[in-house]
């Protein structure tokens, strides 16, 4: 793969730095497995020849101890609270770039220079409209359909409209598909919202930025001129940046697995949206709002804090701590500042849910229990508050996550397609079913 500058995208080499000896205690047989090292992060044991040499598979539900691929896109060190995109710290990108610059970085390997930035923005801008027949696709859904159900269907349907960008072996078609997905996702997401509230679709405007355009298409109407507040547009842009990619998570792995069969890119991204829809993955910021509703008032917080500390109580504080980050989520500090900026510009001070959220934040940052266990407010905690303040219904929260994550998915998909080591995904299993039994004819079954 080449960057927009015509040079190959930088990526380091995986090196063998030794071997690991595995001994089968039942037979005494030993095998040596290569020990691999990337540019940074934990080393990995190469088990590709394990079955051939031992007849054994490895067992790793959830693949939490398995590296499924080599990747040069995103690196996470959860213990140290580090998130890098192509080597750049997320803090630097969020403070100094807009979302489309980060898209260029993830997709093409380098931050754009001024000319490249202008060209990339123009390319994305002029792909934002969707085929007019696609807009009629929405009328097939019920008005109360969940927006993520709509997004799964509409995204997959793109392959029925854009036949000129479904040949995954053609680099030019792959890039066209990537541009179309990044450009059209805000339009389709806004249309999903408009359809749910019975308002007319708003066409994208070429004079607006990526985030401004999305807000305009979501909240604007043909009845009046709708101006985008720059603070809200920048907040939206930062939310997009902070959710652009997050290494090999459930939805990204789903996209790669679907792509390994050489499915078209639109179908692969639709599979990622489906995986993201699950509440254990993309629904975390929606869960924050549901938790705030359950707590109900600031006066009830001590009761729920007590429950959260009780390991026998099923109640959990949503939006605190992170499965990956065992330190402060590097995205949360940026989102916290943005959260206060949004609340200030909107003049929101007495909204009950927000009052609960702010008090919970204070407790989490001061209470020894939360500090010792490193249960800091995470990016979902603050983004949920911001999106509610901006007027998004909770059903749209995961849609915005999918919109932002599309560039990460398509970048990971493209990297996988270009990786000569990749094969069609085919996990193994430990079979626990019946080992074999005699067939019984229908007339003899009791």
GROMACS .gro file of C-alpha atoms in nm, residues 24-356:
model
  333
   24UNK     CA    1   0.345  -3.229   2.659
   25UNK     CA    2   0.350  -3.380   3.009
   26UNK     CA    3   0.142  -3.678   2.892
   27UNK     CA    4   0.402  -3.791   2.640
   28UNK     CA    5   0.716  -3.598   2.727
   29UNK     CA    6   0.735  -3.460   2.372
   30UNK     CA    7   0.860  -3.103   2.336
   31UNK     CA    8   0.818  -2.853   2.053
   32UNK     CA    9   0.984  -2.518   2.000
   33UNK     CA   10   0.759  -2.234   1.889
   34UNK     CA   11   0.890  -1.904   1.746
   35UNK     CA   12   0.874  -1.600   1.974
   36UNK     CA   13   0.780  -1.290   1.772
   37UNK     CA   14   0.822  -0.919   1.847
   38UNK     CA   15   0.664  -0.617   1.679
   39UNK     CA   16   0.771  -0.255   1.711
   40UNK     CA   17   0.627  -0.223   2.061
   41UNK     CA   18   0.392  -0.410   2.292
   42UNK     CA   19   0.388  -0.770   2.423
   43UNK     CA   20   0.570  -1.043   2.236
   44UNK     CA   21   0.366  -1.321   2.073
   45UNK     CA   22   0.412  -1.697   2.045
   46UNK     CA   23   0.366  -1.816   1.686
   47UNK     CA   24   0.137  -2.120   1.712
   48UNK     CA   25   0.066  -2.163   1.340
   49UNK     CA   26   0.252  -2.497   1.328
   50UNK     CA   27   0.135  -2.619   1.668
   51UNK     CA   28  -0.137  -2.847   1.531
   52UNK     CA   29   0.089  -2.996   1.265
   53UNK     CA   30   0.355  -3.079   1.524
   54UNK     CA   31   0.141  -3.182   1.820
   55UNK     CA   32  -0.214  -3.246   1.700
   56UNK     CA   33  -0.335  -2.982   1.949
   57UNK     CA   34  -0.515  -2.650   1.908
   58UNK     CA   35  -0.501  -2.357   2.149
   59UNK     CA   36  -0.814  -2.264   2.347
   60UNK     CA   37  -0.877  -1.892   2.388
   61UNK     CA   38  -1.246  -1.788   2.413
   62UNK     CA   39  -1.286  -1.428   2.303
   63UNK     CA   40  -0.934  -1.432   2.154
   64UNK     CA   41  -0.818  -1.218   2.448
   65UNK     CA   42  -0.468  -1.370   2.438
   66UNK     CA   43  -0.441  -1.415   2.062
   67UNK     CA   44  -0.297  -1.181   1.800
   68UNK     CA   45  -0.504  -1.245   1.489
   69UNK     CA   46  -0.303  -1.026   1.253
   70UNK     CA   47  -0.013  -0.787   1.206
   71UNK     CA   48  -0.124  -0.422   1.195
   72UNK     CA   49   0.048  -0.085   1.164
   73UNK     CA   50  -0.263   0.127   1.223
   74UNK     CA   51  -0.342   0.155   1.594
   75UNK     CA   52  -0.154   0.067   1.912
   76UNK     CA   53  -0.297   0.055   2.264
   77UNK     CA   54  -0.110   0.014   2.593
   78UNK     CA   55  -0.392  -0.016   2.842
   79UNK     CA   56  -0.165  -0.026   3.148
   80UNK     CA   57  -0.001   0.305   3.058
   81UNK     CA   58  -0.311   0.469   2.908
   82UNK     CA   59  -0.158   0.505   2.560
   83UNK     CA   60  -0.348   0.517   2.229
   84UNK     CA   61  -0.153   0.576   1.907
   85UNK     CA   62  -0.276   0.609   1.548
   86UNK     CA   63   0.009   0.546   1.301
   87UNK     CA   64   0.246   0.643   1.583
   88UNK     CA   65   0.073   0.970   1.680
   89UNK     CA   66  -0.072   1.011   2.031
   90UNK     CA   67  -0.450   1.050   2.033
   91UNK     CA   68  -0.413   1.363   2.248
   92UNK     CA   69  -0.205   1.536   1.979
   93UNK     CA   70  -0.446   1.437   1.704
   94UNK     CA   71  -0.757   1.549   1.893
   95UNK     CA   72  -0.608   1.884   1.987
   96UNK     CA   73  -0.444   1.968   1.654
   97UNK     CA   74  -0.633   1.791   1.374
   98UNK     CA   75  -0.984   1.769   1.241
   99UNK     CA   76  -1.155   1.437   1.176
  100UNK     CA   77  -1.080   1.422   0.804
  101UNK     CA   78  -0.708   1.468   0.873
  102UNK     CA   79  -0.727   1.167   1.104
  103UNK     CA   80  -0.919   0.978   0.834
  104UNK     CA   81  -0.638   1.055   0.589
  105UNK     CA   82  -0.383   0.934   0.845
  106UNK     CA   83  -0.559   0.605   0.915
  107UNK     CA   84  -0.645   0.534   0.553
  108UNK     CA   85  -0.324   0.647   0.382
  109UNK     CA   86  -0.065   0.622   0.657
  110UNK     CA   87   0.038   0.988   0.683
  111UNK     CA   88  -0.109   1.318   0.797
  112UNK     CA   89  -0.184   1.529   0.489
  113UNK     CA   90   0.005   1.841   0.385
  114UNK     CA   91  -0.212   2.147   0.297
  115UNK     CA   92  -0.259   2.044  -0.067
  116UNK     CA   93  -0.340   1.684   0.022
  117UNK     CA   94  -0.582   1.799   0.291
  118UNK     CA   95  -0.768   2.017   0.041
  119UNK     CA   96  -0.783   1.736  -0.216
  120UNK     CA   97  -0.899   1.478   0.039
  121UNK     CA   98  -1.168   1.709   0.179
  122UNK     CA   99  -1.291   1.781  -0.173
  123UNK     CA  100  -1.306   1.411  -0.254
  124UNK     CA  101  -1.506   1.331   0.059
  125UNK     CA  102  -1.733   1.635   0.020
  126UNK     CA  103  -1.832   1.543  -0.335
  127UNK     CA  104  -1.921   1.188  -0.233
  128UNK     CA  105  -2.160   1.285   0.050
  129UNK     CA  106  -2.482   1.261  -0.151
  130UNK     CA  107  -2.644   0.918  -0.174
  131UNK     CA  108  -2.819   0.771  -0.477
  132UNK     CA  109  -3.174   0.907  -0.486
  133UNK     CA  110  -3.318   0.557  -0.502
  134UNK     CA  111  -3.132   0.471  -0.182
  135UNK     CA  112  -3.329   0.741  -0.001
  136UNK     CA  113  -3.647   0.547  -0.088
  137UNK     CA  114  -3.497   0.243   0.081
  138UNK     CA  115  -3.577   0.406   0.416
  139UNK     CA  116  -3.953   0.396   0.356
  140UNK     CA  117  -3.938   0.017   0.384
  141UNK     CA  118  -3.861   0.047   0.756
  142UNK     CA  119  -4.112   0.117   1.031
  143UNK     CA  120  -4.084   0.466   1.176
  144UNK     CA  121  -4.000   0.319   1.517
  145UNK     CA  122  -3.722   0.096   1.381
  146UNK     CA  123  -3.398   0.128   1.575
  147UNK     CA  124  -3.158   0.349   1.377
  148UNK     CA  125  -2.890   0.080   1.397
  149UNK     CA  126  -3.124  -0.165   1.223
  150UNK     CA  127  -3.169   0.093   0.950
  151UNK     CA  128  -2.793   0.153   0.924
  152UNK     CA  129  -2.720  -0.220   0.890
  153UNK     CA  130  -2.964  -0.251   0.602
  154UNK     CA  131  -2.878   0.070   0.419
  155UNK     CA  132  -2.500   0.024   0.444
  156UNK     CA  133  -2.520  -0.329   0.309
  157UNK     CA  134  -2.745  -0.203   0.029
  158UNK     CA  135  -2.474   0.035  -0.097
  159UNK     CA  136  -2.322  -0.258  -0.285
  160UNK     CA  137  -2.640  -0.273  -0.495
  161UNK     CA  138  -2.587   0.088  -0.608
  162UNK     CA  139  -2.211   0.121  -0.649
  163UNK     CA  140  -2.099  -0.174  -0.859
  164UNK     CA  141  -1.788   0.013  -0.973
  165UNK     CA  142  -1.622  -0.017  -0.632
  166UNK     CA  143  -1.681  -0.376  -0.521
  167UNK     CA  144  -1.378  -0.544  -0.681
  168UNK     CA  145  -1.163  -0.586  -0.372
  169UNK     CA  146  -0.856  -0.686  -0.574
  170UNK     CA  147  -0.847  -0.350  -0.755
  171UNK     CA  148  -0.662  -0.089  -0.540
  172UNK     CA  149  -0.842   0.199  -0.713
  173UNK     CA  150  -1.185   0.048  -0.647
  174UNK     CA  151  -1.090  -0.019  -0.285
  175UNK     CA  152  -1.000   0.347  -0.237
  176UNK     CA  153  -1.319   0.467  -0.408
  177UNK     CA  154  -1.523   0.242  -0.178
  178UNK     CA  155  -1.335   0.381   0.124
  179UNK     CA  156  -1.406   0.740   0.020
  180UNK     CA  157  -1.772   0.662  -0.042
  181UNK     CA  158  -1.819   0.497   0.296
  182UNK     CA  159  -1.651   0.780   0.489
  183UNK     CA  160  -1.847   1.042   0.293
  184UNK     CA  161  -2.193   0.883   0.290
  185UNK     CA  162  -2.207   0.753   0.646
  186UNK     CA  163  -2.302   1.094   0.799
  187UNK     CA  164  -2.569   1.141   0.531
  188UNK     CA  165  -2.719   0.797   0.595
  189UNK     CA  166  -2.699   0.840   0.973
  190UNK     CA  167  -2.876   1.176   0.957
  191UNK     CA  168  -3.139   1.025   0.728
  192UNK     CA  169  -3.199   0.745   0.980
  193UNK     CA  170  -3.268   1.008   1.246
  194UNK     CA  171  -3.489   1.220   1.021
  195UNK     CA  172  -3.693   0.918   0.919
  196UNK     CA  173  -3.752   0.822   1.284
  197UNK     CA  174  -3.895   1.168   1.368
  198UNK     CA  175  -4.093   1.208   1.046
  199UNK     CA  176  -3.899   1.504   0.911
  200UNK     CA  177  -3.778   1.550   0.551
  201UNK     CA  178  -3.427   1.447   0.460
  202UNK     CA  179  -3.175   1.730   0.432
  203UNK     CA  180  -2.928   1.718   0.145
  204UNK     CA  181  -2.559   1.769   0.236
  205UNK     CA  182  -2.401   2.109   0.173
  206UNK     CA  183  -2.059   2.136   0.012
  207UNK     CA  184  -1.977   2.458   0.199
  208UNK     CA  185  -1.982   2.291   0.541
  209UNK     CA  186  -1.718   2.085   0.719
  210UNK     CA  187  -1.768   1.714   0.785
  211UNK     CA  188  -1.902   1.763   1.140
  212UNK     CA  189  -2.100   2.075   1.049
  213UNK     CA  190  -2.265   1.892   0.761
  214UNK     CA  191  -2.372   1.606   0.984
  215UNK     CA  192  -2.525   1.839   1.244
  216UNK     CA  193  -2.698   2.038   0.970
  217UNK     CA  194  -2.846   1.726   0.808
  218UNK     CA  195  -2.955   1.596   1.150
  219UNK     CA  196  -3.111   1.905   1.307
  220UNK     CA  197  -3.175   2.143   1.019
  221UNK     CA  198  -3.511   2.173   0.842
  222UNK     CA  199  -3.620   2.326   0.509
  223UNK     CA  200  -3.836   2.577   0.700
  224UNK     CA  201  -3.556   2.797   0.823
  225UNK     CA  202  -3.186   2.869   0.802
  226UNK     CA  203  -3.002   2.652   1.054
  227UNK     CA  204  -2.663   2.771   1.169
  228UNK     CA  205  -2.413   2.534   1.323
  229UNK     CA  206  -2.258   2.652   1.649
  230UNK     CA  207  -1.877   2.623   1.607
  231UNK     CA  208  -1.834   2.488   1.962
  232UNK     CA  209  -2.084   2.209   1.897
  233UNK     CA  210  -1.928   2.134   1.558
  234UNK     CA  211  -1.584   2.105   1.715
  235UNK     CA  212  -1.724   1.884   1.993
  236UNK     CA  213  -1.880   1.657   1.731
  237UNK     CA  214  -1.552   1.649   1.542
  238UNK     CA  215  -1.362   1.546   1.856
  239UNK     CA  216  -1.611   1.269   1.929
  240UNK     CA  217  -1.551   1.140   1.577
  241UNK     CA  218  -1.171   1.156   1.623
  242UNK     CA  219  -1.177   0.979   1.959
  243UNK     CA  220  -1.385   0.694   1.818
  244UNK     CA  221  -1.209   0.659   1.480
  245UNK     CA  222  -1.024   0.335   1.555
  246UNK     CA  223  -0.945   0.120   1.856
  247UNK     CA  224  -0.733  -0.171   1.740
  248UNK     CA  225  -0.872  -0.527   1.709
  249UNK     CA  226  -1.199  -0.493   1.901
  250UNK     CA  227  -1.516  -0.698   1.841
  251UNK     CA  228  -1.652  -0.495   1.548
  252UNK     CA  229  -1.313  -0.446   1.380
  253UNK     CA  230  -1.242  -0.818   1.408
  254UNK     CA  231  -1.586  -0.883   1.260
  255UNK     CA  232  -1.506  -0.660   0.961
  256UNK     CA  233  -1.173  -0.838   0.911
  257UNK     CA  234  -1.336  -1.183   0.942
  258UNK     CA  235  -1.608  -1.093   0.692
  259UNK     CA  236  -1.347  -0.940   0.464
  260UNK     CA  237  -1.130  -1.251   0.479
  261UNK     CA  238  -1.392  -1.427   0.264
  262UNK     CA  239  -1.346  -1.149   0.003
  263UNK     CA  240  -1.692  -1.006   0.067
  264UNK     CA  241  -1.743  -0.657  -0.078
  265UNK     CA  242  -1.646  -0.363   0.147
  266UNK     CA  243  -2.003  -0.240   0.197
  267UNK     CA  244  -2.111  -0.580   0.330
  268UNK     CA  245  -1.805  -0.592   0.556
  269UNK     CA  246  -1.880  -0.251   0.709
  270UNK     CA  247  -2.244  -0.354   0.758
  271UNK     CA  248  -2.116  -0.653   0.957
  272UNK     CA  249  -1.912  -0.416   1.172
  273UNK     CA  250  -2.222  -0.206   1.240
  274UNK     CA  251  -2.410  -0.520   1.345
  275UNK     CA  252  -2.132  -0.617   1.588
  276UNK     CA  253  -2.112  -0.263   1.725
  277UNK     CA  254  -2.485  -0.263   1.793
  278UNK     CA  255  -2.439  -0.508   2.081
  279UNK     CA  256  -2.466  -0.338   2.424
  280UNK     CA  257  -2.141  -0.502   2.536
  281UNK     CA  258  -1.955  -0.309   2.264
  282UNK     CA  259  -2.101   0.007   2.115
  283UNK     CA  260  -2.384   0.068   2.357
  284UNK     CA  261  -2.172   0.184   2.650
  285UNK     CA  262  -2.256   0.555   2.629
  286UNK     CA  263  -2.624   0.470   2.592
  287UNK     CA  264  -2.590   0.256   2.906
  288UNK     CA  265  -2.452   0.562   3.090
  289UNK     CA  266  -2.775   0.753   3.022
  290UNK     CA  267  -2.989   0.458   3.128
  291UNK     CA  268  -2.789   0.438   3.452
  292UNK     CA  269  -2.844   0.809   3.519
  293UNK     CA  270  -3.218   0.755   3.469
  294UNK     CA  271  -3.210   0.465   3.714
  295UNK     CA  272  -3.032   0.671   3.980
  296UNK     CA  273  -3.291   0.944   3.934
  297UNK     CA  274  -3.156   1.223   4.156
  298UNK     CA  275  -2.838   1.348   4.323
  299UNK     CA  276  -2.981   1.253   4.663
  300UNK     CA  277  -2.995   0.886   4.562
  301UNK     CA  278  -2.629   0.869   4.454
  302UNK     CA  279  -2.487   0.745   4.791
  303UNK     CA  280  -2.721   0.446   4.776
  304UNK     CA  281  -2.599   0.350   4.429
  305UNK     CA  282  -2.234   0.411   4.517
  306UNK     CA  283  -2.278   0.167   4.805
  307UNK     CA  284  -2.432  -0.086   4.567
  308UNK     CA  285  -2.148  -0.041   4.317
  309UNK     CA  286  -1.894  -0.125   4.590
  310UNK     CA  287  -2.083  -0.442   4.686
  311UNK     CA  288  -1.942  -0.725   4.474
  312UNK     CA  289  -2.257  -0.930   4.539
  313UNK     CA  290  -2.483  -0.659   4.395
  314UNK     CA  291  -2.537  -0.680   4.016
  315UNK     CA  292  -2.549  -0.300   3.982
  316UNK     CA  293  -2.247  -0.149   3.807
  317UNK     CA  294  -2.157   0.213   3.745
  318UNK     CA  295  -2.152   0.249   3.367
  319UNK     CA  296  -1.892   0.477   3.209
  320UNK     CA  297  -1.624   0.412   3.471
  321UNK     CA  298  -1.313   0.208   3.405
  322UNK     CA  299  -1.237   0.029   3.079
  323UNK     CA  300  -1.167  -0.330   2.979
  324UNK     CA  301  -0.852  -0.224   2.793
  325UNK     CA  302  -0.729   0.076   2.992
  326UNK     CA  303  -0.607  -0.006   3.341
  327UNK     CA  304  -0.513   0.359   3.376
  328UNK     CA  305  -0.695   0.680   3.283
  329UNK     CA  306  -0.853   0.646   2.937
  330UNK     CA  307  -0.642   0.894   2.731
  331UNK     CA  308  -0.955   0.997   2.540
  332UNK     CA  309  -1.151   1.080   2.856
  333UNK     CA  310  -0.950   1.388   2.954
  334UNK     CA  311  -1.010   1.543   2.611
  335UNK     CA  312  -1.378   1.453   2.621
  336UNK     CA  313  -1.414   1.594   2.973
  337UNK     CA  314  -1.297   1.939   2.863
  338UNK     CA  315  -1.519   1.923   2.557
  339UNK     CA  316  -1.813   1.822   2.776
  340UNK     CA  317  -1.782   2.133   2.989
  341UNK     CA  318  -1.745   2.354   2.680
  342UNK     CA  319  -2.068   2.213   2.532
  343UNK     CA  320  -2.264   2.248   2.857
  344UNK     CA  321  -2.140   2.607   2.888
  345UNK     CA  322  -2.233   2.714   2.534
  346UNK     CA  323  -2.576   2.552   2.568
  347UNK     CA  324  -2.631   2.712   2.908
  348UNK     CA  325  -2.721   2.380   3.069
  349UNK     CA  326  -2.688   2.393   3.446
  350UNK     CA  327  -2.999   2.243   3.604
  351UNK     CA  328  -3.068   1.935   3.391
  352UNK     CA  329  -3.122   1.648   3.642
  353UNK     CA  330  -2.925   1.380   3.456
  354UNK     CA  331  -2.631   1.610   3.404
  355UNK     CA  332  -2.630   1.706   3.772
  356UNK     CA  333  -2.613   1.336   3.863
   0.00000   0.00000   0.00000
